[in-house]
Structures are given as C-alpha cells and as structure tokens.
CSV table of C-alpha atoms in Angstrom, one decimal:
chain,number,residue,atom,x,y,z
L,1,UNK,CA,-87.3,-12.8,-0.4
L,2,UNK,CA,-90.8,-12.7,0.7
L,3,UNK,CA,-91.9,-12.2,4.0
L,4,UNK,CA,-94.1,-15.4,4.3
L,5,UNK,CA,-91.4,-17.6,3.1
L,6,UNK,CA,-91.3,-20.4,5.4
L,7,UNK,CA,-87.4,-20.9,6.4
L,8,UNK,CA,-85.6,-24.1,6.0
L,9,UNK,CA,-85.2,-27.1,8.9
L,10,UNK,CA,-81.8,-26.4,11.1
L,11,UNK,CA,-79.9,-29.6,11.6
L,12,UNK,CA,-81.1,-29.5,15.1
L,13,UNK,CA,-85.0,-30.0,13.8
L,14,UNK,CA,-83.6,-32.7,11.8
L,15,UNK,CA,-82.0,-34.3,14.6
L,16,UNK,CA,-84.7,-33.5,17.3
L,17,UNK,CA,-87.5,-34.6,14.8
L,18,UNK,CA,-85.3,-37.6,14.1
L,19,UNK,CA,-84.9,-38.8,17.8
L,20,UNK,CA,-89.2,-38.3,18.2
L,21,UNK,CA,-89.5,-40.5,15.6
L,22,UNK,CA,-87.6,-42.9,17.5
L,23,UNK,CA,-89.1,-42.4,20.6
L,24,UNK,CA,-92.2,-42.9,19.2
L,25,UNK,CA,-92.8,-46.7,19.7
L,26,UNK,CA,-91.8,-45.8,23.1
L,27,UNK,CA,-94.8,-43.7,23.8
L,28,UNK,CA,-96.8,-46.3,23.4
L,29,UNK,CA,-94.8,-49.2,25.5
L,30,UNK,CA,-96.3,-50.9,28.6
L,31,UNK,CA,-95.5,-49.1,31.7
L,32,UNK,CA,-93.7,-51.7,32.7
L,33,UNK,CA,-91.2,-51.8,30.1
L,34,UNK,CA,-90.5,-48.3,30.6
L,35,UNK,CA,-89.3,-48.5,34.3
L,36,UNK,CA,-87.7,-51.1,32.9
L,37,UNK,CA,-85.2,-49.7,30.3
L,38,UNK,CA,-85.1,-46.2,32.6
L,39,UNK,CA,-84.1,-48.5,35.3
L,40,UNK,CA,-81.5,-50.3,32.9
L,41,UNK,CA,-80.3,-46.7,31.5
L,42,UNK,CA,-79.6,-45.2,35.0
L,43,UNK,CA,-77.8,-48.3,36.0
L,44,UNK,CA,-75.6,-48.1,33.0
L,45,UNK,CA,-75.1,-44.1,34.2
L,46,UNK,CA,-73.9,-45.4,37.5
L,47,UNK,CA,-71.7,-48.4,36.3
L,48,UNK,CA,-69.8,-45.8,34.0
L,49,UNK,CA,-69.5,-43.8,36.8
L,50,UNK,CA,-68.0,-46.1,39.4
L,51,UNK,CA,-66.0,-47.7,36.4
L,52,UNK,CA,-64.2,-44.6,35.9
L,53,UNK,CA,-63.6,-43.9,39.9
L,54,UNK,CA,-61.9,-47.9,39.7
L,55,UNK,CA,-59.9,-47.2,36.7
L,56,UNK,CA,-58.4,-43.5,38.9
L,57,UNK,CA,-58.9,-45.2,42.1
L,58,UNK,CA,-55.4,-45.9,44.6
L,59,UNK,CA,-54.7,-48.8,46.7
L,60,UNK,CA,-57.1,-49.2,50.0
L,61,UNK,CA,-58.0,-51.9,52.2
L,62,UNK,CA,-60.1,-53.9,49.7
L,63,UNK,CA,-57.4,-54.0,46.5
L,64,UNK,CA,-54.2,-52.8,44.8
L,65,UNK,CA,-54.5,-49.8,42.0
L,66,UNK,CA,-57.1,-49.4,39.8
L,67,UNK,CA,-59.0,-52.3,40.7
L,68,UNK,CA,-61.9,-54.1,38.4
L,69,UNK,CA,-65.5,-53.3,38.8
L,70,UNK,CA,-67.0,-56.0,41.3
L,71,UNK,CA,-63.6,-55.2,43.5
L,72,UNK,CA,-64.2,-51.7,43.5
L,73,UNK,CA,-67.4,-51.9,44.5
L,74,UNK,CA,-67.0,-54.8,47.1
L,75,UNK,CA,-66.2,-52.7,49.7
L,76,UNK,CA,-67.4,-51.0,52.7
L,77,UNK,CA,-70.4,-52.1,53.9
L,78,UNK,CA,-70.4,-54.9,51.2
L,79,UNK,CA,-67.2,-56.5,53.3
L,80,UNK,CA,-69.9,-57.4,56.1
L,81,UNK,CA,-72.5,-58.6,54.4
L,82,UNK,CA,-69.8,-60.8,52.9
L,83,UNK,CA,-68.7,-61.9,56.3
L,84,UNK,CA,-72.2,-62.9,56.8
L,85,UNK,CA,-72.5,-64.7,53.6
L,86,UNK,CA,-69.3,-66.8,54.7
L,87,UNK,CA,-69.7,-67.7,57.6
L,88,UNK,CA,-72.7,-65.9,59.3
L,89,UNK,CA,-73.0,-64.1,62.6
L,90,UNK,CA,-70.8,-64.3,65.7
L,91,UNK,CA,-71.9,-66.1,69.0
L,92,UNK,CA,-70.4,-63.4,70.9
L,93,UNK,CA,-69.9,-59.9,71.1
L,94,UNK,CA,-65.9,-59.0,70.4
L,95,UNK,CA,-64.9,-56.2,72.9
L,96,UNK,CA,-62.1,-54.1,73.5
L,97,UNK,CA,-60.1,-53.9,76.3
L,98,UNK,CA,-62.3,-51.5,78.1
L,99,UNK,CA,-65.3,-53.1,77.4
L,100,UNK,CA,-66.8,-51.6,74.1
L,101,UNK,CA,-68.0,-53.3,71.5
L,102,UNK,CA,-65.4,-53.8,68.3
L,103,UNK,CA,-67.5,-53.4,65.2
L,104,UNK,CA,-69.1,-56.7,63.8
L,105,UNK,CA,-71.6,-58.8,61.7
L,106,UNK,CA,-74.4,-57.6,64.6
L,107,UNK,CA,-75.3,-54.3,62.9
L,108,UNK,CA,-76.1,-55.6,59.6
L,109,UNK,CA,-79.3,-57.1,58.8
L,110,UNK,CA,-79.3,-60.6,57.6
L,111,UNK,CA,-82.2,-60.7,54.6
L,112,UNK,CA,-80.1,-59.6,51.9
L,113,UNK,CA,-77.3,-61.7,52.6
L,114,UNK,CA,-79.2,-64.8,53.1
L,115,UNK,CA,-80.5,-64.4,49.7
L,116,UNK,CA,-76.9,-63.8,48.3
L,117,UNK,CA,-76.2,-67.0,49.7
L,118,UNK,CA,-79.1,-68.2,48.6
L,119,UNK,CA,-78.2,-67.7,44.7
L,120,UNK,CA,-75.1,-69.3,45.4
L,121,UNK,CA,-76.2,-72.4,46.8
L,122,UNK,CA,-78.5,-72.4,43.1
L,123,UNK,CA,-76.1,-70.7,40.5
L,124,UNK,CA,-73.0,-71.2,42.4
L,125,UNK,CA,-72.3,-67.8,42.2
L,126,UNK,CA,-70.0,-66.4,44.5
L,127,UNK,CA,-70.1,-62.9,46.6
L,128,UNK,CA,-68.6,-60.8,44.4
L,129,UNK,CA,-71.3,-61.9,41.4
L,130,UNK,CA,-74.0,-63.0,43.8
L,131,UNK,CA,-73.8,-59.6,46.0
L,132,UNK,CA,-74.4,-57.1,43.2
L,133,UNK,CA,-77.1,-59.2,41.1
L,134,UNK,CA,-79.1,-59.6,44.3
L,135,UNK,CA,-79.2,-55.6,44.8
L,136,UNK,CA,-79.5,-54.8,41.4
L,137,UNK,CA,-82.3,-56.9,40.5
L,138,UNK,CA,-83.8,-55.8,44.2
L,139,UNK,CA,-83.7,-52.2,42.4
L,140,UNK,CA,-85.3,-53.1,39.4
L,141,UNK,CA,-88.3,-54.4,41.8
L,142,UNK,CA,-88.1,-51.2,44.0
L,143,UNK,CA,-88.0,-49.1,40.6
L,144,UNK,CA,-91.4,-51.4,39.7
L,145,UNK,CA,-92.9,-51.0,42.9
L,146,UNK,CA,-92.3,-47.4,43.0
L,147,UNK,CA,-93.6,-46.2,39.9
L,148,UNK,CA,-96.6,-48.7,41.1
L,149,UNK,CA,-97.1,-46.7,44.5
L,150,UNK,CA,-96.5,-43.3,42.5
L,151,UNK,CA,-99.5,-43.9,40.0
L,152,UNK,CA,-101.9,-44.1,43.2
L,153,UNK,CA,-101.4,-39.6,43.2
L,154,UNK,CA,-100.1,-39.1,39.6
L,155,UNK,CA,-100.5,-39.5,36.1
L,156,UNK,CA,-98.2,-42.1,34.3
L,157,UNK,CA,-96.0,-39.3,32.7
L,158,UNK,CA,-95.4,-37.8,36.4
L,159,UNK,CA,-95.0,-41.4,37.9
L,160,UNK,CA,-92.3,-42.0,35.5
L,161,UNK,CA,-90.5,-39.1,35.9
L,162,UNK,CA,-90.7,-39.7,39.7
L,163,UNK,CA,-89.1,-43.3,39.2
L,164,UNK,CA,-86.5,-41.3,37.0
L,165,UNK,CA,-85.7,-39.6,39.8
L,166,UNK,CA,-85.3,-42.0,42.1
L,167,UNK,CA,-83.2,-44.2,40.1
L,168,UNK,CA,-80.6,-41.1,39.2
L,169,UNK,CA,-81.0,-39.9,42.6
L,170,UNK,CA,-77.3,-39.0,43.8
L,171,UNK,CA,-76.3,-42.1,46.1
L,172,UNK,CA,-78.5,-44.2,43.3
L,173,UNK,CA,-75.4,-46.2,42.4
L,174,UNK,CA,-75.8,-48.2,45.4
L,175,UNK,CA,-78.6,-49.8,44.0
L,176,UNK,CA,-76.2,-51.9,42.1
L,177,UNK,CA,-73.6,-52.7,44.6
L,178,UNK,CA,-74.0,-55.6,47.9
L,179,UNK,CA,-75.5,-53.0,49.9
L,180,UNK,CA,-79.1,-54.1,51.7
L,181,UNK,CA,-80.7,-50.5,50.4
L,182,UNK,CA,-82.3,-51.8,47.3
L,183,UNK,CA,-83.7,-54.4,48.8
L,184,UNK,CA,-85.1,-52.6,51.9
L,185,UNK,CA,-86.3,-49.8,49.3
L,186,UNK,CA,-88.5,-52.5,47.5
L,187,UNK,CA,-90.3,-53.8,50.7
L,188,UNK,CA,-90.5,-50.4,51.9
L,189,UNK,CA,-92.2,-49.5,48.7
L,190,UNK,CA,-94.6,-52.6,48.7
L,191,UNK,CA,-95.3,-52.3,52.1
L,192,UNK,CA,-96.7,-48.4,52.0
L,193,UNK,CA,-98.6,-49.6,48.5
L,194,UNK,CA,-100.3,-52.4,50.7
L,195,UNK,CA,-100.7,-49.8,53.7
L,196,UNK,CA,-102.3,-46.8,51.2
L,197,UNK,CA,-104.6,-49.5,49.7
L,198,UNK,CA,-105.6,-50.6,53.1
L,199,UNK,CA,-104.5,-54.9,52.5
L,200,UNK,CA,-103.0,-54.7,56.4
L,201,UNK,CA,-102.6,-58.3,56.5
L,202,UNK,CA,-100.9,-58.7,53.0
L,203,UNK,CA,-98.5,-56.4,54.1
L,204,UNK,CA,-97.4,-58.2,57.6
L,205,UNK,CA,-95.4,-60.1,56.0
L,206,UNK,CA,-93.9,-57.3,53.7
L,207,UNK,CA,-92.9,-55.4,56.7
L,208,UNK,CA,-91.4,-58.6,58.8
L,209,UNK,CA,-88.7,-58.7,55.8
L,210,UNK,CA,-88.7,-55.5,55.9
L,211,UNK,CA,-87.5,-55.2,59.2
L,212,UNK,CA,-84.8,-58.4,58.7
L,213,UNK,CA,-83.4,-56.0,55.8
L,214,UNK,CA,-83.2,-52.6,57.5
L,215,UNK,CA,-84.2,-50.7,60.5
L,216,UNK,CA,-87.3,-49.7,59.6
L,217,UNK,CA,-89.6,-51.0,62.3
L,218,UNK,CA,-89.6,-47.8,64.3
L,219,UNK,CA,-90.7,-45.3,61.8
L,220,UNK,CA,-93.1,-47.5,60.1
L,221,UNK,CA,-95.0,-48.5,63.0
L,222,UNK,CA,-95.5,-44.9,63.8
L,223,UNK,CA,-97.1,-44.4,60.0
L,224,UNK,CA,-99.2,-47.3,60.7
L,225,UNK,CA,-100.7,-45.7,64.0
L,226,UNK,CA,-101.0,-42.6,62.8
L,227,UNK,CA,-103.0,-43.7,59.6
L,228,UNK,CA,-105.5,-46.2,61.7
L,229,UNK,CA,-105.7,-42.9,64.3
L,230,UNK,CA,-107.2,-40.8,60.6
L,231,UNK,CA,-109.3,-43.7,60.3
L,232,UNK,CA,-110.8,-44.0,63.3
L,233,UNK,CA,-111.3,-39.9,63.5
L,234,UNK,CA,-113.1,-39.9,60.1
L,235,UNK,CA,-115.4,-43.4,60.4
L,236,UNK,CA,-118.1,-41.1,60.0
L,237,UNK,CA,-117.9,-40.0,56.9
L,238,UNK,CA,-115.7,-43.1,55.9
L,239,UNK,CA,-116.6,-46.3,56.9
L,240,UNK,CA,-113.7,-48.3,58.9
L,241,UNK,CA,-115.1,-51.9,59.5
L,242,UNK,CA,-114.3,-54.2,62.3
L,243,UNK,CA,-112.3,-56.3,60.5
L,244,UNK,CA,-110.1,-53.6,59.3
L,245,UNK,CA,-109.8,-52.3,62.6
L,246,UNK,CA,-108.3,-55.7,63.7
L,247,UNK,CA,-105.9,-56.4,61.1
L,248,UNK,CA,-105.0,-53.0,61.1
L,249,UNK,CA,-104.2,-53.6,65.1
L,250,UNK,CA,-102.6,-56.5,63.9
L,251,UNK,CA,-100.3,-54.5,61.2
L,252,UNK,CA,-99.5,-52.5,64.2
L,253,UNK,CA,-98.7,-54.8,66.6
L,254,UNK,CA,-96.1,-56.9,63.9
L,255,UNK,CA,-94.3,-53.3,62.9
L,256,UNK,CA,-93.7,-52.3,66.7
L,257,UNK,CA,-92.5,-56.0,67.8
L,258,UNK,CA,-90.2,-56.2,64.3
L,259,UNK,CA,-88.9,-52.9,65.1
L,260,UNK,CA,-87.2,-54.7,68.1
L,261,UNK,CA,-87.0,-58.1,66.5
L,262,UNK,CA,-83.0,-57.9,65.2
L,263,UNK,CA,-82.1,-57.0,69.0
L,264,UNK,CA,-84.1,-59.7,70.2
L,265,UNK,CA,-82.3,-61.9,68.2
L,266,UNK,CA,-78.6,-60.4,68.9
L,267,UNK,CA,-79.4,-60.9,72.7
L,268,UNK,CA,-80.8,-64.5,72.1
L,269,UNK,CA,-77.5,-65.7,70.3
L,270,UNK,CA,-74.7,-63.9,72.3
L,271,UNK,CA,-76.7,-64.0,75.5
L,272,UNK,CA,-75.9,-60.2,75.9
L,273,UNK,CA,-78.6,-58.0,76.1
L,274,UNK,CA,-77.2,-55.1,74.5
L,275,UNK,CA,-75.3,-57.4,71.8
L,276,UNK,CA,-77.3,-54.6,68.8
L,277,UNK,CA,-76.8,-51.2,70.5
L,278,UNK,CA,-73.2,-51.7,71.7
L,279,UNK,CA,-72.3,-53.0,68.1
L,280,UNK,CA,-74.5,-50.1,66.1
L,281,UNK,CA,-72.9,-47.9,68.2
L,282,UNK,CA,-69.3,-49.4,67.8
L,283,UNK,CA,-68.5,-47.0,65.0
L,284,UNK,CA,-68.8,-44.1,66.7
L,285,UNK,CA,-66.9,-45.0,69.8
L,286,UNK,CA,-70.0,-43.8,72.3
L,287,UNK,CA,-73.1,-45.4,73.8
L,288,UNK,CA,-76.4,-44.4,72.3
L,289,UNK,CA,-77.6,-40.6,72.6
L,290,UNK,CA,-80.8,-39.9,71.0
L,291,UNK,CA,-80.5,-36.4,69.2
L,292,UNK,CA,-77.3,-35.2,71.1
L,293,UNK,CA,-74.9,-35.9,68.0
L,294,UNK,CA,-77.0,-33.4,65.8
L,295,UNK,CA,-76.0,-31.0,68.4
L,296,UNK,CA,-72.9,-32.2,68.6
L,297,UNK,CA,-72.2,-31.8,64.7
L,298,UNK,CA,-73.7,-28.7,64.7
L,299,UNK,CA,-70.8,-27.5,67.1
L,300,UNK,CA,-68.2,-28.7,65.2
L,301,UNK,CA,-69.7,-27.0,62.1
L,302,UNK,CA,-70.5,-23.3,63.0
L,303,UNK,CA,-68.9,-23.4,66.5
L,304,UNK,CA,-70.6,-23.4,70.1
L,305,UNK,CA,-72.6,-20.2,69.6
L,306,UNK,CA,-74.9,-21.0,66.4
L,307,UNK,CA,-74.3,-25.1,66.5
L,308,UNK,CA,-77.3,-25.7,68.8
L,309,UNK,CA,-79.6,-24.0,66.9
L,310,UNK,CA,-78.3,-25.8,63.1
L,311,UNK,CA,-80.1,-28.9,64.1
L,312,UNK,CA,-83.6,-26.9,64.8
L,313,UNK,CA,-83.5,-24.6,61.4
L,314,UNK,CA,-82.9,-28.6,59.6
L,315,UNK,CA,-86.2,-29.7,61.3
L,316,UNK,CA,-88.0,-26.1,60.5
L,317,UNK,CA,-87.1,-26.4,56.9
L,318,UNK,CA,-88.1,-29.6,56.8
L,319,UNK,CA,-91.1,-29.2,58.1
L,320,UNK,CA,-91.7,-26.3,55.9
L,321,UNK,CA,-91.1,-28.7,52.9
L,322,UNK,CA,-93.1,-31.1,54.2
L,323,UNK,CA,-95.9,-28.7,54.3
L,324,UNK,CA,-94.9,-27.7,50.8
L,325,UNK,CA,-97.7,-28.0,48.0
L,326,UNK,CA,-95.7,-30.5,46.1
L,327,UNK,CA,-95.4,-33.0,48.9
L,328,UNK,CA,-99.0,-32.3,49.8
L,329,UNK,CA,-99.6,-34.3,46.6
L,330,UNK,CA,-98.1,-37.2,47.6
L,331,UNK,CA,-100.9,-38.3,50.2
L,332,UNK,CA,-101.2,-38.5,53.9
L,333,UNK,CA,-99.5,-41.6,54.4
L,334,UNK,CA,-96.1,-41.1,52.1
L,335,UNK,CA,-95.6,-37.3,54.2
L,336,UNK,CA,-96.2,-38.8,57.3
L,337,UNK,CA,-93.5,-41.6,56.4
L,338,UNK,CA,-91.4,-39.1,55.5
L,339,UNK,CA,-91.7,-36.7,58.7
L,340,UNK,CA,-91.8,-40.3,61.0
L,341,UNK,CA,-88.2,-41.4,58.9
L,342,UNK,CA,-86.3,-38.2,59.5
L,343,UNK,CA,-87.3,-37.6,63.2
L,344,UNK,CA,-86.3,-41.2,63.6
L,345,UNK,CA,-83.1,-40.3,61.7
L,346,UNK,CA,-82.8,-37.1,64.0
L,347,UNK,CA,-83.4,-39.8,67.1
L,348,UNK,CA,-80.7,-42.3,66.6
L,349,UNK,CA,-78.2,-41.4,63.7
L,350,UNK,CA,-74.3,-40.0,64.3
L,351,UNK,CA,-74.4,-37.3,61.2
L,352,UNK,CA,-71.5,-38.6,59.3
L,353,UNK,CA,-70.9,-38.9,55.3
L,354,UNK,CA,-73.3,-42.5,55.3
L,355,UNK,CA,-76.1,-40.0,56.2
L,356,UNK,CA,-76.4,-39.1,52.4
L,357,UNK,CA,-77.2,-43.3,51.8
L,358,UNK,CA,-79.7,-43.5,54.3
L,359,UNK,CA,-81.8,-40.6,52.7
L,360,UNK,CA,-83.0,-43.4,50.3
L,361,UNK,CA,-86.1,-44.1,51.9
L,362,UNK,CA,-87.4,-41.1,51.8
L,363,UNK,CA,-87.7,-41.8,47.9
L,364,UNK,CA,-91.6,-40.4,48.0
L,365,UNK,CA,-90.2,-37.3,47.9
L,366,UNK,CA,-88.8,-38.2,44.4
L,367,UNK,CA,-92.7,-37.9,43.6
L,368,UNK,CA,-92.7,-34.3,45.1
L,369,UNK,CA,-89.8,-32.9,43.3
L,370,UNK,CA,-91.7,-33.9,39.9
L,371,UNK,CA,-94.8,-32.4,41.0
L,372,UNK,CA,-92.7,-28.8,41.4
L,373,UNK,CA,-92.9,-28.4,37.4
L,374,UNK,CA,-93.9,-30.3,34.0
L,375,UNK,CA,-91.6,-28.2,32.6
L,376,UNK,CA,-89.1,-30.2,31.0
L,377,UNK,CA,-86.2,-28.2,31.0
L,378,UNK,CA,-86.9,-28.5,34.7
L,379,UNK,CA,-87.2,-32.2,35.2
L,380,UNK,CA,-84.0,-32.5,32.4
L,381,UNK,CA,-82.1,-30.4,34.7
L,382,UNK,CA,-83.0,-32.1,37.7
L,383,UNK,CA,-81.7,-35.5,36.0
L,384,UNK,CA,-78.4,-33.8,34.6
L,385,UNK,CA,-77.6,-32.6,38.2
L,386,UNK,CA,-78.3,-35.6,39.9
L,387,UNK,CA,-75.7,-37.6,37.4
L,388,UNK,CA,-73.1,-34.9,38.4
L,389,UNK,CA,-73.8,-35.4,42.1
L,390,UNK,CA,-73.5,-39.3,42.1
L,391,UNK,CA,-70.4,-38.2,40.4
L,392,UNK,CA,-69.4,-36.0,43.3
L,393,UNK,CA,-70.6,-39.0,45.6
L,394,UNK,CA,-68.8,-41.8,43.8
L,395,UNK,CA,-65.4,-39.9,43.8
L,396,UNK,CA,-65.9,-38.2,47.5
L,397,UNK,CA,-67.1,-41.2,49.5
L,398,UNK,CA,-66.7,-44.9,47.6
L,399,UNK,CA,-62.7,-44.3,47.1
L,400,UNK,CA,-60.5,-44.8,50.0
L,401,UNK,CA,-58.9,-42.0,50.9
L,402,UNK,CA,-57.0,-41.5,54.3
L,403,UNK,CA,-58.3,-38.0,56.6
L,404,UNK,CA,-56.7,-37.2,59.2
L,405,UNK,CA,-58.2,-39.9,61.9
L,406,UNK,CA,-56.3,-42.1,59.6
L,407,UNK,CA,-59.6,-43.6,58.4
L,408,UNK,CA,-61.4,-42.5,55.5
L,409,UNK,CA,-65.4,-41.7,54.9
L,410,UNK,CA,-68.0,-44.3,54.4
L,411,UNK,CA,-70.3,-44.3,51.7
C-alpha cells in the first residue's frame, strides 16, 4: 500500500462532519435566535434535571413522594412569593414570645410576585403556572440582555459562549422556578448596559424595579459613584458634560434612596421601624452583624485558630481574581460591580447553603471565564461540569431532607 494513500473517513468524521453540516444554518442565525434556542436548550438541561430529583424525591413540607414538576419546584422560597401572590403582605410584624421576629412575607421583594399575579388576573393562570412562566420568560430576557451587555467587550462568538455560561451556570435552574433571581438578573443586566453606555436617566427607572425585585440598591449605587468619580478624574481627556453630570447625580441619588426604599415601605405599613431587618434577620435567629458571621463560619469550619483568617484568604483570592487578566476584559464598571456585590455580600449575608443562589449577579464573570481560553475543549468542559454541578445542587439543596437542626438546607 502506498505511502501517500489517503486513509478512509472513521465513523466519527462521518458523524462529526454530519453534525457541521447541520449546524451550518446555525452559523449564520441572528444573534438573537441563538440566545434564544441556547437559552431554550439549558432550560431543557435543568427541567430534566429537577424532573429526575421529583421522580427520587421523599415526602417534605410542600408534597407526598415523588411529586410532579411544578410541585417539586414550588417550594422554598417560591412558598412566599406565593403567600404574597394570595394575599399580599402582613400589616404587622409576627413575633415570638421574646420579641423576635417569626419569618414572613417582609423579606421578599414584591416585583416578581406582583407580575405573577398580574398574569393571572390576564390568563387566569394560577401560582403554580403563573410562578414559573414569569421567571422563565424573565430568563430568557436576562439571557438577551446579557449576551447584549457582553458584546460591548467581546466578539459575538465569546458573548455567546459567555451567555452559555451563564445559563448552565450551577444554580441556573432557578431561572425557571418562582424565584425573583431571573427577574432581578434581567434588570441588573439592563441597568449596567444603560450605566456602561452612559443613558443615566433611562436607567432610573431600570434600577427602581430593580431594587422592588432584589436588594441591589447598596452595591449598585456604589458602582454608580465610583464610575461618575472616573469620569470626573478623566474630564480632561474625556469630555463629561453638565448634563451628564446631573443625571448621573440623579442616577445616584435614585440607587442610594431605592437601596432603602423596601425598609421604608415595611416601616410605613406595620408602623415598626425595623419591620425589614428583624424579618431578614428572622432566619438566622440573631440581629444584624455586618461581617461577624463570615467569622463566625469560619470557626465552625477550621476551628478557632485558622477560622478568623478563612474569611480574609476569600477576600485575597478574590481580589486576586478580580485583578486577573480575564476579568480585566470585562471593563471598569462590570469588575467594580462585581468587587461592590461581594463586599456587600461579605457585609450583610449569614454564609449558609442559599449563598450559592445569590452568586447570580455576579454573572459578568461568566464573560471572564470565556475570556480564560478559545479552546474548545475548554469552554466544552466548562459546560459539561457545570451540568454535573446543577446536578449536585438540585439533589443537595432543592430536596428536603432533615439535618440534624431538624430543618433542612435552602436552596
């Protein structure tokens, strides 16, 4: 046989050339459409996922064994917003004996449900329909959004991937679920787009829903100052007119008041002025500390001696990623977000198992990791381990199962 004889196609060419061939028309598709059936296909992912916890999952507070779908995912934090979509907030704060505040409709935020209830009052819908469609569809606009914001630092290729990420992410199945994230991850999206492209008054009203969706007020006022602060310092060499000055003040001004808005409006209805904070806090059975529970964890985790210093090697190793080349790509305002999200994280949050969810809005950084190579066994990879972690996260947190408080982890 000669040397130069050129060796037959494998079945793998075959099937590889085959699926180019088909992926072909793709290539070409609006971006749009793309974001739109990777959006559908990680949904699909993460609706076979949380099927297949239902069909193993026990009895728990929600349903009987091996529930259906919308009851299996109807739980949790979802039970609130239902509360709220019934029969809205309380006038009062309940308490126990002692004085603390029981947990209640306070600590949730009441955008998402209000549009639930909204679809009803249209479609007739109820919760258990109404819920999930509202959050999914919320997704598909943050996914838009997203990949929107991502094409201001990268090529559409990159962008995409980037959205790939963040719909596979590992807690990405609550996009579909009657959580408040996807929502709150679509105005937090269209609300740094309008901040980047400098519209500050367009994006007042983004960031008043916003902060009636999550608590978000805090570290996105602080991205606000600190990008009119590099405006101001570089007017020099880049103009910063009058007019943007003021409706940048103005952009300010509505993220630091909203910040503070949801309390305001606890204290107005119950007449108690700490109505938010004793109900946020509720869960964890303390008053507000800012940064002692880190500590605190860290204890419990590695003992007296090392704990301390757990919560300071988190912040160095963020800010050594933050710092990274890859994240450097994703602009001044999205790393500053980032930094301002977790110290505020750092400030306020009890570490506990929902600390996973409320890594969501740092979904810029979804950007970053698609920045670290172009290789695509690398990006692959990074997709195949995410669905096995939302696999992990589905079975560890979403089903009920009793610890030894008696209680079980919260998504």
């Amino acid at each position: 046989m000669s040397g130069s004889q050129t060796a037959r196609p494998t079945f793998n060419d075959d099937l590889f050339a085959a699926i180019r061939r088909l992926m072909a028309p793709l290539r070409a598709a609006p971006w749009w459409l793309k974001v739109t059936l990777l959006y559908a296909a990680a949904r699909l992912v993460s609706f076979l996922i949380l099927a297949g916890a239902a069909w193993h999952a026990g009895a728990s507070p929600w349903g009987g064994d091996r529930p259906d779908y919308l009851t299996f995912i109807n739980r949790w934090d979802a039970g609130w917003y239902e509360r709220i979509f019934n029969g809205g907030y309380p006038t009062s704060i309940p308490r126990n004996a002692d004085g603390t505040a029981q947990p209640n409709q306070w600590a949730f935020y009441p955008l998402f449900p209000l549009l639930a209830r909204g679809l009803n009052s249209v479609t007739g819908l109820p919760w258990m329909v109404a819920g999930p469609l509202v959050a999914t569809v919320a997704g598909f606009a943050a996914a838009l959004m997203i990949y929107v914001l991502f094409r201001r630092f990268a090529s559409p290729t990159t962008a995409l991937w980037g959205v790939a990420f963040f719909a596979m992410f590992p807690i990405a199945p609550i996009l579909q679920v009657a959580y408040a994230e996807s929502l709150s991850t679509f105005l937090l999206a269209a609300a740094l787009y309008l901040l980047i492209r400098r519209r500050y008054w367009l994006a007042v009203p983004v960031v008043i829903l916003l902060c009636l969706s999550r608590p978000a007020g805090v570290p996105f006022a602080a991205v606000v100052g600190i990008h009119l602060l590099l405006r101001w310092w570089r007017r020099r060499s880049e103009p910063f007119p009058v007019r943007e000055m003021v409706s940048g003040v103005v952009l300010l001004v509505v993220s630091g008041f909203m910040a503070f808005a949801w309390m305001l409006v606890a204290w107005w209805v119950t007449g108690d002025r700490s109505a938010y904070t004793d109900t946020e806090t509720a869960w964890r059975g303390t008053h507000l500390q800012l940064f002692l529970p880190w500590f605190n964890a860290g204890v419990k985790l590695v003992g007296p001696l090392w704990g301390p210093l757990l919560p300071v090697l988190l912040v160095g190793l963020a800010a050594l990623y933050l710092n990274s080349h890859a994240v450097r790509r994703i602009g001044v305002d999205l790393t500053v977000w980032c930094g301002a999200y977790l110290l505020y994280l750092l400030a306020v949050l009890d570490p506990q198992s929902s600390t996973f969810r409320m890594m969501l809005p740092l979904f810029p950084l979804a950007l970053a990791a698609a920045f670290i190579s172009t290789s695509r066994a690398y990006r692959w990879s990074v997709l195949l381990m995410f669905t096995v972690l939302q696999i992990v996260w589905v079975v560890w947190l979403w089903q009920f199962t009793t610890i030894n408080t008696g209680v079980s982890w919260p998504p």
